[in-house]
Amino acid sequence: MTLLALPLPDFPLDRQDRPVPAETAADVRYLIRAEIDADILCRLLNQFALQGHVPMEVEASRREDWLDIALRVNTLPRYRAEVIAQRMRGMVSVCSVDLHVDEPRAVRSAT
């Protein structure tokens, strides 16, 4: 049995001519209450690191058996901020996550 060679389509190797999609970034604040857990800050910050974002501000304070955490990120699109908030709410040690989104501004996406 002989297999016929199929012609391969020619794809351009240079994809820089593709426009980069514009996204709307916003100043996002998370107010989080979590149980005292040694690695909760790492797990929360990892949600941003996985997306390539670094928070502008991080503040944590211990109050009895709770850890109150405030995070501010100014490079997240609103939909991505909501996805991250949902992921945080799904963490075992997290009691509550309040998301506050301020004025959006246009930014260029790296993807």
C-alpha positions in Angstrom: 0.0 0.0 0.0 1.4 3.4 -1.0 0.5 6.6 0.8 0.1 9.7 -1.3 2.0 12.7 -0.2 -0.4 15.6 0.6 0.8 19.1 -0.1 1.3 21.2 3.0 -0.2 24.7 3.0 2.3 27.6 3.3 1.9 29.5 6.5 3.8 32.8 6.9 6.4 32.5 9.6 6.3 36.2 10.4 3.1 36.8 12.5 4.1 40.4 13.6 1.6 41.8 11.1 -1.2 40.6 13.3 -2.8 43.3 15.4 -2.4 42.9 19.2 -5.9 42.9 20.8 -6.6 45.9 23.0 -7.9 45.1 26.5 -9.3 47.3 29.1 -7.1 47.4 32.3 -8.5 48.7 35.5 -7.3 49.6 39.0 -8.5 46.5 40.9 -8.6 46.1 44.7 -9.2 42.8 46.5 -10.2 42.7 50.1 -9.7 39.2 51.4 -10.4 37.5 54.7 -8.7 34.1 55.2 -8.0 31.7 58.0 -4.5 31.8 59.4 -2.5 29.6 57.2 1.3 29.6 56.6 1.1 29.6 52.9 -2.1 31.6 52.2 -0.3 34.7 51.0 1.8 32.7 48.6 -1.2 30.9 47.2 -3.1 34.2 46.7 -0.1 36.0 45.0 0.4 33.0 42.8 -2.9 33.7 41.1 -1.4 36.9 39.8 2.0 35.4 39.0 0.4 32.8 36.8 -1.0 35.6 34.7 2.2 37.6 34.6 0.9 40.4 36.9 2.6 41.9 39.9 0.4 43.7 42.5 1.1 47.4 43.2 0.3 47.0 46.9 0.0 44.1 49.3 -1.1 44.6 52.9 -1.8 41.9 55.4 -2.7 42.1 59.1 -3.5 39.4 61.6 -6.6 39.8 63.7 -7.2 36.9 66.1 -7.8 33.8 64.0 -8.1 35.8 60.7 -5.8 37.3 58.2 -7.1 40.4 56.5 -5.4 41.0 53.1 -5.7 44.0 50.7 -4.2 43.6 47.2 -4.1 46.3 44.5 -3.3 45.5 40.9 -3.6 48.1 38.1 -2.9 46.0 35.1 -5.8 43.5 35.1 -8.8 43.6 32.7 -12.1 43.4 34.5 -13.0 39.9 33.3 -9.6 38.6 34.4 -10.0 40.2 37.8 -13.3 38.5 38.3 -11.8 35.1 37.3 -9.0 35.5 39.8 -11.5 36.5 42.5 -13.6 33.4 41.8 -10.4 31.2 42.1 -9.5 32.9 45.4 -13.1 32.2 46.7 -12.6 28.6 45.9 -9.5 28.2 48.2 -10.1 26.3 51.3 -8.7 28.9 53.8 -10.4 31.9 52.2 -13.5 33.1 53.9 -14.4 36.1 51.7 -13.1 38.0 48.7 -14.5 41.5 47.9 -13.6 42.9 44.5 -13.5 46.6 43.7 -12.9 47.8 40.1 -12.1 51.4 39.4 -11.9 53.3 36.1 -10.8 51.2 33.1 -8.1 52.4 30.8 -6.9 51.0 27.4 -3.7 48.9 27.4 -2.1 46.7 24.8 -2.1 42.9 25.5 1.2 41.0 25.3 -0.7 37.9 24.1 
